[in-house]
Amino acid sequence: MTQAPASPKALRRRHDREIVALAVPAFGALVAEPLFVIVDSAIVGHLGTPQLAGLGVAASLLMTAVSVFVFLAYATTAAAARRVGAGDLAGAIRQGLDGIWLALILGTAVVAVTLPGAPWIIDVFGASDTASPYAITYLRISSLGIPAMLIVFAATGVLRGLHDTRTPLYVALGGFTANAALNAGLVYGAGFGIAGSAWGTVIAQYGMAAAYLVVVVRGARRHKASLRPEAAGIRASAQAGVPLLIRTLSLRAVLMIATAVAARLGDAEIAAHQIVLSLWNLMAFALDAIAIAGQAIIGRYLGAGDGEGARVACRRMVQWGMASGVVLGLLLVISRPLFVPLFSSDPTVHDTLLPALLVVALIQPVAGVVFVLDGVLMGAGDGPYLARAMLVTLAVFAPVALLVPELGGGLTALWWAMALMMTSRLATLWLRTGSGRWIVTGATR
């Protein structure tokens, strides 16, 4: 006797439960990550202004460098989820192990460049004479944690692919707590100054990596997956990551161009831009959590050979993304009288900031759909298209943004250019998902 297909209402409820179960813990883990830098800043800030300035330069460089390798999480999530859908749990864990070995190789290479090159890197980015020694110290020590940070990316990816977003949340919260305690103890208790802050963060990062490795190794032993590095698997992980690397670099270029243009507009404009960008990034965490759920869910459906199931799940997640964007936009508008004074007491900054915030609020529904479709195509392993689409978006955004100061525009005009960027992303992603070409079923793409 065949089982009757689920009703559309029951199917929506099932998708909703799964999205919430994956997205909520993912959001917690995403928010915990930037708290590392906030804790470091709060503790080091009491040492003095030069130390805080040095930390600011070094931490910014470090996070920019590490964020380039976020493809280790994205590519591993998609590959592992496909294997899960195909019923091959051993293969899913093997995909994760290949990503972890690749992370170790890449992390070691970055350390080999950063340790001797730290003085030159800090000098290129214009740190002052008083801040440079502290920046060099922090960058050199903290760079030792890069292999651990990249291992965390890859291990997080495999757990997301296995539909486990709770473990990354617990590990992130544990790492944050350990980082805060170690930094306070090493900076002030042991008297190590800014070096103590760097060492505290490195120790916390290796603790997080060790926790992930314990979980992944246990899974490998349970499902009899080999722990040894396999050249073919590592090479496949790298090949899958290259398009996502191009996508990430293009997106970073958009943000760097926007910041450079804002700096040309004046002090009030760049100050206001940094506030808007901070709020934009915070809201992006919420939307990215839904995208992470999308990566895992879509990968599983395609791995199971259920292309129609993937299409239905995509439609439901788009609805979630749009609704989340509407809610975030409304919250931004309603709460702005409360949070704007927290960032600055300068009335000029306030006047510059408020119209730009309205633009950001208006484009949140677009951003919600963009993040979801991005996650859907990542889950489908459609990295080459994502790379091409982001390059097109960069080509649309760059000339418009660079014309803002030339045409006498201000910060609001710049954020309208950012709105154009998001609309361009929406158009390219919508065309792809509408075409159905991303629906390629099987344990591998």
GROMACS .gro file of C-alpha atoms in nm:
model
  445
    1MET     CA    1   0.000   0.000   0.000
    2THR     CA    2   0.160   0.327  -0.110
    3GLN     CA    3   0.167   0.621   0.128
    4ALA     CA    4  -0.042   0.923   0.026
    5PRO     CA    5   0.168   1.232  -0.055
    6ALA     CA    6   0.175   1.502   0.209
    7SER     CA    7  -0.066   1.792   0.164
    8PRO     CA    8   0.083   2.130   0.069
    9LYS     CA    9   0.006   2.262   0.418
   10ALA     CA   10   0.175   1.967   0.589
   11LEU     CA   11   0.473   2.001   0.355
   12ARG     CA   12   0.508   2.371   0.441
   13ARG     CA   13   0.496   2.292   0.812
   14ARG     CA   14   0.765   2.027   0.769
   15HIS     CA   15   0.987   2.269   0.578
   16ASP     CA   16   0.925   2.540   0.837
   17ARG     CA   17   1.025   2.313   1.125
   18GLU     CA   18   1.341   2.207   0.946
   19ILE     CA   19   1.438   2.563   0.851
   20VAL     CA   20   1.391   2.687   1.208
   21ALA     CA   21   1.575   2.387   1.357
   22LEU     CA   22   1.877   2.456   1.137
   23ALA     CA   23   1.869   2.836   1.112
   24VAL     CA   24   1.829   2.936   1.477
   25PRO     CA   25   2.142   2.757   1.607
   26ALA     CA   26   2.331   2.868   1.294
   27PHE     CA   27   2.243   3.231   1.372
   28GLY     CA   28   2.376   3.191   1.727
   29ALA     CA   29   2.705   3.050   1.598
   30LEU     CA   30   2.740   3.327   1.339
   31VAL     CA   31   2.684   3.601   1.597
   32ALA     CA   32   2.934   3.442   1.839
   33GLU     CA   33   3.220   3.470   1.587
   34PRO     CA   34   3.253   3.854   1.573
   35LEU     CA   35   3.227   3.865   1.952
   36PHE     CA   36   3.587   3.742   1.964
   37VAL     CA   37   3.709   4.072   1.820
   38ILE     CA   38   3.473   4.274   2.041
   39VAL     CA   39   3.609   4.105   2.354
   40ASP     CA   40   3.967   4.159   2.242
   41SER     CA   41   3.892   4.527   2.175
   42ALA     CA   42   3.727   4.578   2.515
   43ILE     CA   43   4.017   4.422   2.703
   44VAL     CA   44   4.301   4.573   2.499
   45GLY     CA   45   4.133   4.915   2.495
   46HIS     CA   46   4.220   4.962   2.862
   47LEU     CA   47   4.592   4.918   2.786
   48GLY     CA   48   4.600   5.242   2.584
   49THR     CA   49   4.510   5.401   2.253
   50PRO     CA   50   4.821   5.281   2.060
   51GLN     CA   51   4.752   4.922   2.166
   52LEU     CA   52   4.387   4.947   2.062
   53ALA     CA   53   4.485   5.106   1.729
   54GLY     CA   54   4.735   4.826   1.669
   55LEU     CA   55   4.473   4.565   1.748
   56GLY     CA   56   4.226   4.736   1.513
   57VAL     CA   57   4.464   4.721   1.217
   58ALA     CA   58   4.586   4.365   1.283
   59ALA     CA   59   4.243   4.218   1.361
   60SER     CA   60   4.094   4.376   1.049
   61LEU     CA   61   4.368   4.226   0.832
   62LEU     CA   62   4.335   3.889   1.001
   63MET     CA   63   3.957   3.868   0.963
   64THR     CA   64   3.973   3.982   0.600
   65ALA     CA   65   4.233   3.714   0.521
   66VAL     CA   66   4.042   3.439   0.699
   67SER     CA   67   3.703   3.534   0.551
   68VAL     CA   68   3.844   3.466   0.204
   69PHE     CA   69   3.855   3.096   0.297
   70VAL     CA   70   3.492   3.071   0.408
   71PHE     CA   71   3.441   2.856   0.098
   72LEU     CA   72   3.579   2.572   0.313
   73ALA     CA   73   3.249   2.577   0.503
   74TYR     CA   74   3.021   2.641   0.205
   75ALA     CA   75   3.167   2.379  -0.032
   76THR     CA   76   3.188   2.116   0.243
   77THR     CA   77   2.827   2.173   0.350
   78ALA     CA   78   2.697   2.119  -0.003
   79ALA     CA   79   2.912   1.812  -0.072
   80ALA     CA   80   2.836   1.646   0.262
   81ALA     CA   81   2.461   1.717   0.235
   82ARG     CA   82   2.447   1.549  -0.106
   83ARG     CA   83   2.607   1.238   0.039
   84VAL     CA   84   2.360   1.241   0.328
   85GLY     CA   85   2.072   1.257   0.081
   86ALA     CA   86   2.219   0.962  -0.107
   87GLY     CA   87   2.237   0.763   0.219
   88ASP     CA   88   2.618   0.763   0.224
   89LEU     CA   89   2.706   0.893   0.571
   90ALA     CA   90   3.060   0.759   0.549
   91GLY     CA   91   3.108   0.949   0.224
   92ALA     CA   92   2.965   1.265   0.382
   93ILE     CA   93   3.218   1.249   0.665
   94ARG     CA   94   3.494   1.168   0.417
   95GLN     CA   95   3.406   1.487   0.228
   96GLY     CA   96   3.443   1.678   0.554
   97LEU     CA   97   3.779   1.521   0.628
   98ASP     CA   98   3.905   1.618   0.282
   99GLY     CA   99   3.797   1.976   0.358
  100ILE     CA  100   3.974   1.966   0.696
  101TRP     CA  101   4.299   1.845   0.540
  102LEU     CA  102   4.272   2.122   0.279
  103ALA     CA  103   4.212   2.375   0.560
  104LEU     CA  104   4.527   2.258   0.737
  105ILE     CA  105   4.734   2.294   0.419
  106LEU     CA  106   4.598   2.641   0.338
  107GLY     CA  107   4.631   2.760   0.699
  108THR     CA  108   4.992   2.650   0.719
  109ALA     CA  109   5.070   2.833   0.394
  110VAL     CA  110   4.911   3.156   0.522
  111VAL     CA  111   5.112   3.136   0.846
  112ALA     CA  112   5.432   3.084   0.647
  113VAL     CA  113   5.364   3.411   0.463
  114THR     CA  114   5.233   3.615   0.757
  115LEU     CA  115   5.503   3.547   1.017
  116PRO     CA  116   5.794   3.697   0.820
  117GLY     CA  117   5.577   3.944   0.627
  118ALA     CA  118   5.391   4.101   0.921
  119PRO     CA  119   5.598   4.425   0.939
  120TRP     CA  120   5.559   4.487   0.567
  121ILE     CA  121   5.184   4.406   0.572
  122ILE     CA  122   5.122   4.643   0.865
  123ASP     CA  123   5.325   4.918   0.697
  124VAL     CA  124   5.129   4.885   0.371
  125PHE     CA  125   4.803   4.937   0.559
  126GLY     CA  126   4.926   5.260   0.711
  127ALA     CA  127   4.946   5.194   1.084
  128SER     CA  128   5.100   5.484   1.277
  129ASP     CA  129   5.450   5.464   1.422
  130THR     CA  130   5.310   5.424   1.773
  131ALA     CA  131   5.055   5.156   1.678
  132SER     CA  132   5.276   4.953   1.439
  133PRO     CA  133   5.475   4.756   1.701
  134TYR     CA  134   5.156   4.643   1.871
  135ALA     CA  135   4.992   4.558   1.538
  136ILE     CA  136   5.293   4.350   1.431
  137THR     CA  137   5.299   4.164   1.762
  138TYR     CA  138   4.928   4.087   1.751
  139LEU     CA  139   4.931   3.984   1.383
  140ARG     CA  140   5.230   3.751   1.420
  141ILE     CA  141   5.095   3.570   1.724
  142SER     CA  142   4.732   3.556   1.614
  143SER     CA  143   4.830   3.427   1.270
  144LEU     CA  144   4.938   3.104   1.442
  145GLY     CA  145   4.567   3.041   1.499
  146ILE     CA  146   4.476   3.060   1.129
  147PRO     CA  147   4.505   2.681   1.069
  148ALA     CA  148   4.266   2.626   1.361
  149MET     CA  149   4.023   2.887   1.226
  150LEU     CA  150   4.019   2.722   0.883
  151ILE     CA  151   3.973   2.376   1.037
  152VAL     CA  152   3.672   2.521   1.221
  153PHE     CA  153   3.532   2.643   0.886
  154ALA     CA  154   3.564   2.299   0.724
  155ALA     CA  155   3.439   2.105   1.027
  156THR     CA  156   3.143   2.341   1.062
  157GLY     CA  157   3.064   2.271   0.697
  158VAL     CA  158   3.051   1.895   0.741
  159LEU     CA  159   2.832   1.920   1.052
  160ARG     CA  160   2.594   2.155   0.870
  161GLY     CA  161   2.584   1.906   0.584
  162LEU     CA  162   2.488   1.641   0.840
  163HIS     CA  163   2.209   1.880   0.953
  164ASP     CA  164   2.380   1.947   1.285
  165THR     CA  165   2.389   2.322   1.356
  166ARG     CA  166   2.367   2.279   1.734
  167THR     CA  167   2.721   2.151   1.781
  168PRO     CA  168   2.871   2.458   1.603
  169LEU     CA  169   2.662   2.679   1.832
  170TYR     CA  170   2.788   2.505   2.146
  171VAL     CA  171   3.148   2.513   2.025
  172ALA     CA  172   3.121   2.883   1.933
  173LEU     CA  173   2.978   2.971   2.275
  174GLY     CA  174   3.249   2.767   2.449
  175GLY     CA  175   3.518   2.933   2.238
  176PHE     CA  176   3.382   3.279   2.314
  177THR     CA  177   3.378   3.211   2.689
  178ALA     CA  178   3.730   3.065   2.686
  179ASN     CA  179   3.858   3.356   2.478
  180ALA     CA  180   3.721   3.613   2.722
  181ALA     CA  181   3.865   3.435   3.026
  182LEU     CA  182   4.205   3.371   2.868
  183ASN     CA  183   4.240   3.725   2.739
  184ALA     CA  184   4.159   3.881   3.075
  185GLY     CA  185   4.398   3.645   3.253
  186LEU     CA  186   4.688   3.677   3.010
  187VAL     CA  187   4.659   4.052   2.944
  188TYR     CA  188   4.622   4.166   3.304
  189GLY     CA  189   4.678   3.865   3.532
  190ALA     CA  190   5.001   3.754   3.361
  191GLY     CA  191   5.089   4.106   3.242
  192PHE     CA  192   5.149   4.001   2.879
  193GLY     CA  193   4.971   4.305   2.733
  194ILE     CA  194   4.852   4.284   2.373
  195ALA     CA  195   5.054   3.965   2.322
  196GLY     CA  196   4.840   3.804   2.593
  197SER     CA  197   4.525   3.896   2.401
  198ALA     CA  198   4.663   3.733   2.086
  199TRP     CA  199   4.772   3.418   2.269
  200GLY     CA  200   4.436   3.390   2.444
  201THR     CA  201   4.255   3.401   2.110
  202VAL     CA  202   4.492   3.145   1.954
  203ILE     CA  203   4.444   2.902   2.243
  204ALA     CA  204   4.065   2.940   2.224
  205GLN     CA  205   4.073   2.880   1.847
  206TYR     CA  206   4.274   2.558   1.883
  207GLY     CA  207   4.036   2.448   2.157
  208MET     CA  208   3.744   2.496   1.917
  209ALA     CA  209   3.926   2.309   1.641
  210ALA     CA  210   4.002   2.022   1.881
  211ALA     CA  211   3.635   2.001   1.985
  212TYR     CA  212   3.527   1.980   1.621
  213LEU     CA  213   3.789   1.718   1.540
  214VAL     CA  214   3.670   1.499   1.827
  215VAL     CA  215   3.316   1.507   1.689
  216VAL     CA  216   3.422   1.444   1.327
  217VAL     CA  217   3.668   1.166   1.417
  218ARG     CA  218   3.403   0.991   1.627
  219GLY     CA  219   3.167   1.005   1.331
  220ALA     CA  220   3.438   0.873   1.098
  221ARG     CA  221   3.507   0.577   1.325
  222ARG     CA  222   3.136   0.505   1.369
  223HIS     CA  223   3.082   0.493   0.993
  224LYS     CA  224   3.424   0.343   0.911
  225ALA     CA  225   3.547   0.642   0.710
  226SER     CA  226   3.923   0.670   0.660
  227LEU     CA  227   4.101   0.949   0.847
  228ARG     CA  228   4.400   0.954   0.614
  229PRO     CA  229   4.446   1.240   0.367
  230GLU     CA  230   4.354   1.147   0.010
  231ALA     CA  231   4.509   1.358  -0.263
  232ALA     CA  232   4.213   1.314  -0.498
  233GLY     CA  233   3.962   1.420  -0.233
  234ILE     CA  234   4.166   1.722  -0.124
  235ARG     CA  235   4.208   1.824  -0.488
  236ALA     CA  236   3.832   1.790  -0.547
  237SER     CA  237   3.762   2.005  -0.240
  238ALA     CA  238   4.000   2.272  -0.370
  239GLN     CA  239   3.843   2.266  -0.717
  240ALA     CA  240   3.494   2.305  -0.569
  241GLY     CA  241   3.621   2.594  -0.357
  242VAL     CA  242   3.782   2.801  -0.634
  243PRO     CA  243   3.453   2.943  -0.777
  244LEU     CA  244   3.331   3.024  -0.425
  245LEU     CA  245   3.664   3.194  -0.356
  246ILE     CA  246   3.610   3.414  -0.665
  247ARG     CA  247   3.257   3.492  -0.545
  248THR     CA  248   3.383   3.586  -0.198
  249LEU     CA  249   3.665   3.805  -0.332
  250SER     CA  250   3.419   3.986  -0.560
  251LEU     CA  251   3.187   4.049  -0.266
  252ARG     CA  252   3.478   4.175  -0.054
  253ALA     CA  253   3.573   4.407  -0.341
  254VAL     CA  254   3.221   4.556  -0.336
  255LEU     CA  255   3.250   4.632   0.037
  256MET     CA  256   3.602   4.774   0.001
  257ILE     CA  257   3.494   5.002  -0.285
  258ALA     CA  258   3.197   5.124  -0.082
  259THR     CA  259   3.420   5.204   0.217
  260ALA     CA  260   3.678   5.379  -0.003
  261VAL     CA  261   3.407   5.594  -0.164
  262ALA     CA  262   3.258   5.680   0.178
  263ALA     CA  263   3.604   5.789   0.298
  264ARG     CA  264   3.625   6.032   0.004
  265LEU     CA  265   3.293   6.188   0.099
  266GLY     CA  266   3.416   6.324   0.434
  267ASP     CA  267   3.464   6.238   0.802
  268ALA     CA  268   3.093   6.246   0.890
  269GLU     CA  269   3.011   6.027   0.592
  270ILE     CA  270   3.273   5.760   0.667
  271ALA     CA  271   3.170   5.756   1.034
  272ALA     CA  272   2.805   5.714   0.938
  273HIS     CA  273   2.896   5.454   0.675
  274GLN     CA  274   3.075   5.240   0.935
  275ILE     CA  275   2.765   5.248   1.153
  276VAL     CA  276   2.537   5.153   0.864
  277LEU     CA  277   2.778   4.878   0.757
  278SER     CA  278   2.787   4.735   1.110
  279LEU     CA  279   2.407   4.717   1.118
  280TRP     CA  280   2.402   4.571   0.765
  281ASN     CA  281   2.643   4.297   0.877
  282LEU     CA  282   2.435   4.220   1.187
  283MET     CA  283   2.120   4.175   0.979
  284ALA     CA  284   2.319   3.969   0.731
  285PHE     CA  285   2.385   3.714   1.008
  286ALA     CA  286   2.010   3.654   1.047
  287LEU     CA  287   1.960   3.616   0.672
  288ASP     CA  288   2.271   3.403   0.631
  289ALA     CA  289   2.136   3.160   0.892
  290ILE     CA  290   1.844   3.085   0.657
  291ALA     CA  291   2.090   3.048   0.368
  292ILE     CA  292   2.289   2.794   0.572
  293ALA     CA  293   1.970   2.594   0.627
  294GLY     CA  294   1.914   2.617   0.252
  295GLN     CA  295   2.258   2.476   0.173
  296ALA     CA  296   2.197   2.167   0.385
  297ILE     CA  297   1.834   2.107   0.283
  298ILE     CA  298   1.887   2.155  -0.092
  299GLY     CA  299   2.202   1.940  -0.093
  300ARG     CA  300   2.016   1.657   0.081
  301TYR     CA  301   1.721   1.667  -0.161
  302LEU     CA  302   1.948   1.665  -0.466
  303GLY     CA  303   2.162   1.388  -0.321
  304ALA     CA  304   1.845   1.182  -0.273
  305GLY     CA  305   1.752   1.238  -0.639
  306ASP     CA  306   1.447   1.450  -0.550
  307GLY     CA  307   1.471   1.750  -0.780
  308GLU     CA  308   1.106   1.847  -0.730
  309GLY     CA  309   1.151   1.835  -0.352
  310ALA     CA  310   1.448   2.071  -0.389
  311ARG     CA  311   1.239   2.309  -0.599
  312VAL     CA  312   0.953   2.313  -0.344
  313ALA     CA  313   1.197   2.366  -0.055
  314CYS     CA  314   1.357   2.653  -0.249
  315ARG     CA  315   1.020   2.826  -0.291
  316ARG     CA  316   0.945   2.798   0.079
  317MET     CA  317   1.286   2.932   0.179
  318VAL     CA  318   1.242   3.228  -0.056
  319GLN     CA  319   0.922   3.309   0.131
  320TRP     CA  320   1.113   3.286   0.458
  321GLY     CA  321   1.388   3.513   0.324
  322MET     CA  322   1.146   3.778   0.203
  323ALA     CA  323   0.945   3.773   0.527
  324SER     CA  324   1.262   3.794   0.736
  325GLY     CA  325   1.382   4.088   0.528
  326VAL     CA  326   1.053   4.273   0.579
  327VAL     CA  327   1.070   4.216   0.957
  328LEU     CA  328   1.434   4.327   0.978
  329GLY     CA  329   1.363   4.639   0.770
  330LEU     CA  330   1.072   4.737   0.993
  331LEU     CA  331   1.275   4.674   1.310
  332LEU     CA  332   1.552   4.894   1.174
  333VAL     CA  333   1.315   5.184   1.110
  334ILE     CA  334   1.125   5.149   1.437
  335SER     CA  335   1.431   5.112   1.660
  336ARG     CA  336   1.658   5.373   1.503
  337PRO     CA  337   1.578   5.644   1.764
  338LEU     CA  338   1.702   5.398   2.028
  339PHE     CA  339   2.030   5.276   1.879
  340VAL     CA  340   2.154   5.575   1.673
  341PRO     CA  341   2.257   5.779   1.984
  342LEU     CA  342   2.458   5.478   2.105
  343PHE     CA  343   2.691   5.504   1.807
  344SER     CA  344   2.753   5.878   1.792
  345SER     CA  345   2.651   6.203   1.958
  346ASP     CA  346   2.753   6.413   1.655
  347PRO     CA  347   2.440   6.569   1.498
  348THR     CA  348   2.613   6.582   1.158
  349VAL     CA  349   2.668   6.207   1.169
  350HIS     CA  350   2.302   6.160   1.270
  351ASP     CA  351   2.177   6.369   0.979
  352THR     CA  352   2.399   6.176   0.737
  353LEU     CA  353   2.310   5.840   0.885
  354LEU     CA  354   1.931   5.845   0.895
  355PRO     CA  355   1.849   5.864   0.519
  356ALA     CA  356   2.103   5.589   0.447
  357LEU     CA  357   1.940   5.369   0.711
  358LEU     CA  358   1.605   5.408   0.535
  359VAL     CA  359   1.762   5.282   0.213
  360VAL     CA  360   1.903   4.981   0.399
  361ALA     CA  361   1.561   4.911   0.551
  362LEU     CA  362   1.394   4.927   0.208
  363ILE     CA  363   1.631   4.674   0.051
  364GLN     CA  364   1.613   4.416   0.332
  365PRO     CA  365   1.338   4.210   0.159
  366VAL     CA  366   1.559   4.198  -0.152
  367ALA     CA  367   1.857   4.101   0.065
  368GLY     CA  368   1.651   3.826   0.227
  369VAL     CA  369   1.574   3.664  -0.109
  370VAL     CA  370   1.934   3.711  -0.231
  371PHE     CA  371   2.081   3.536   0.073
  372VAL     CA  372   1.840   3.245   0.038
  373LEU     CA  373   1.901   3.195  -0.335
  374ASP     CA  374   2.274   3.221  -0.274
  375GLY     CA  375   2.240   2.940  -0.019
  376VAL     CA  376   2.023   2.732  -0.252
  377LEU     CA  377   2.277   2.748  -0.535
  378MET     CA  378   2.562   2.674  -0.295
  379GLY     CA  379   2.372   2.372  -0.169
  380ALA     CA  380   2.331   2.263  -0.529
  381GLY     CA  381   2.706   2.293  -0.586
  382ASP     CA  382   2.650   2.561  -0.850
  383GLY     CA  383   2.967   2.752  -0.757
  384PRO     CA  384   3.082   2.840  -1.111
  385TYR     CA  385   2.756   3.025  -1.178
  386LEU     CA  386   2.779   3.207  -0.843
  387ALA     CA  387   3.130   3.323  -0.934
  388ARG     CA  388   3.019   3.456  -1.274
  389ALA     CA  389   2.711   3.623  -1.127
  390MET     CA  390   2.912   3.802  -0.859
  391LEU     CA  391   3.164   3.926  -1.115
  392VAL     CA  392   2.874   4.070  -1.317
  393THR     CA  393   2.742   4.238  -1.003
  394LEU     CA  394   3.083   4.386  -0.927
  395ALA     CA  395   3.103   4.520  -1.282
  396VAL     CA  396   2.761   4.686  -1.239
  397PHE     CA  397   2.832   4.828  -0.893
  398ALA     CA  398   3.188   4.960  -0.923
  399PRO     CA  399   3.138   5.236  -1.185
  400VAL     CA  400   2.813   5.355  -1.025
  401ALA     CA  401   2.969   5.374  -0.678
  402LEU     CA  402   3.282   5.549  -0.804
  403LEU     CA  403   3.066   5.813  -0.975
  404VAL     CA  404   2.891   5.906  -0.648
  405PRO     CA  405   3.152   6.162  -0.531
  406GLU     CA  406   3.211   6.282  -0.887
  407LEU     CA  407   2.843   6.369  -0.925
  408GLY     CA  408   2.820   6.532  -0.582
  409GLY     CA  409   2.627   6.250  -0.421
  410GLY     CA  410   2.648   6.172  -0.050
  411LEU     CA  411   2.622   5.864   0.168
  412THR     CA  412   2.258   5.806   0.077
  413ALA     CA  413   2.352   5.794  -0.292
  414LEU     CA  414   2.626   5.543  -0.211
  415TRP     CA  415   2.376   5.317  -0.037
  416TRP     CA  416   2.142   5.346  -0.333
  417ALA     CA  417   2.437   5.209  -0.531
  418MET     CA  418   2.450   4.924  -0.276
  419ALA     CA  419   2.078   4.872  -0.339
  420LEU     CA  420   2.158   4.845  -0.710
  421MET     CA  421   2.422   4.587  -0.625
  422MET     CA  422   2.169   4.376  -0.434
  423THR     CA  423   1.913   4.411  -0.714
  424SER     CA  424   2.175   4.293  -0.964
  425ARG     CA  425   2.246   3.991  -0.745
  426LEU     CA  426   1.875   3.919  -0.719
  427ALA     CA  427   1.833   3.931  -1.098
  428THR     CA  428   2.121   3.692  -1.167
  429LEU     CA  429   2.023   3.447  -0.894
  430TRP     CA  430   1.653   3.456  -0.981
  431LEU     CA  431   1.727   3.381  -1.347
  432ARG     CA  432   1.935   3.081  -1.248
  433THR     CA  433   1.690   2.929  -1.002
  434GLY     CA  434   1.402   2.993  -1.241
  435SER     CA  435   1.583   2.810  -1.522
  436GLY     CA  436   1.612   2.489  -1.318
  437ARG     CA  437   1.967   2.430  -1.445
  438TRP     CA  438   2.092   2.414  -1.088
  439ILE     CA  439   1.888   2.098  -1.026
  440VAL     CA  440   2.149   1.827  -1.077
  441THR     CA  441   2.073   1.517  -0.871
  442GLY     CA  442   2.305   1.250  -0.735
  443ALA     CA  443   2.563   1.199  -0.460
  444THR     CA  444   2.804   1.424  -0.650
  445ARG     CA  445   2.742   1.706  -0.893
   0.00000   0.00000   0.00000
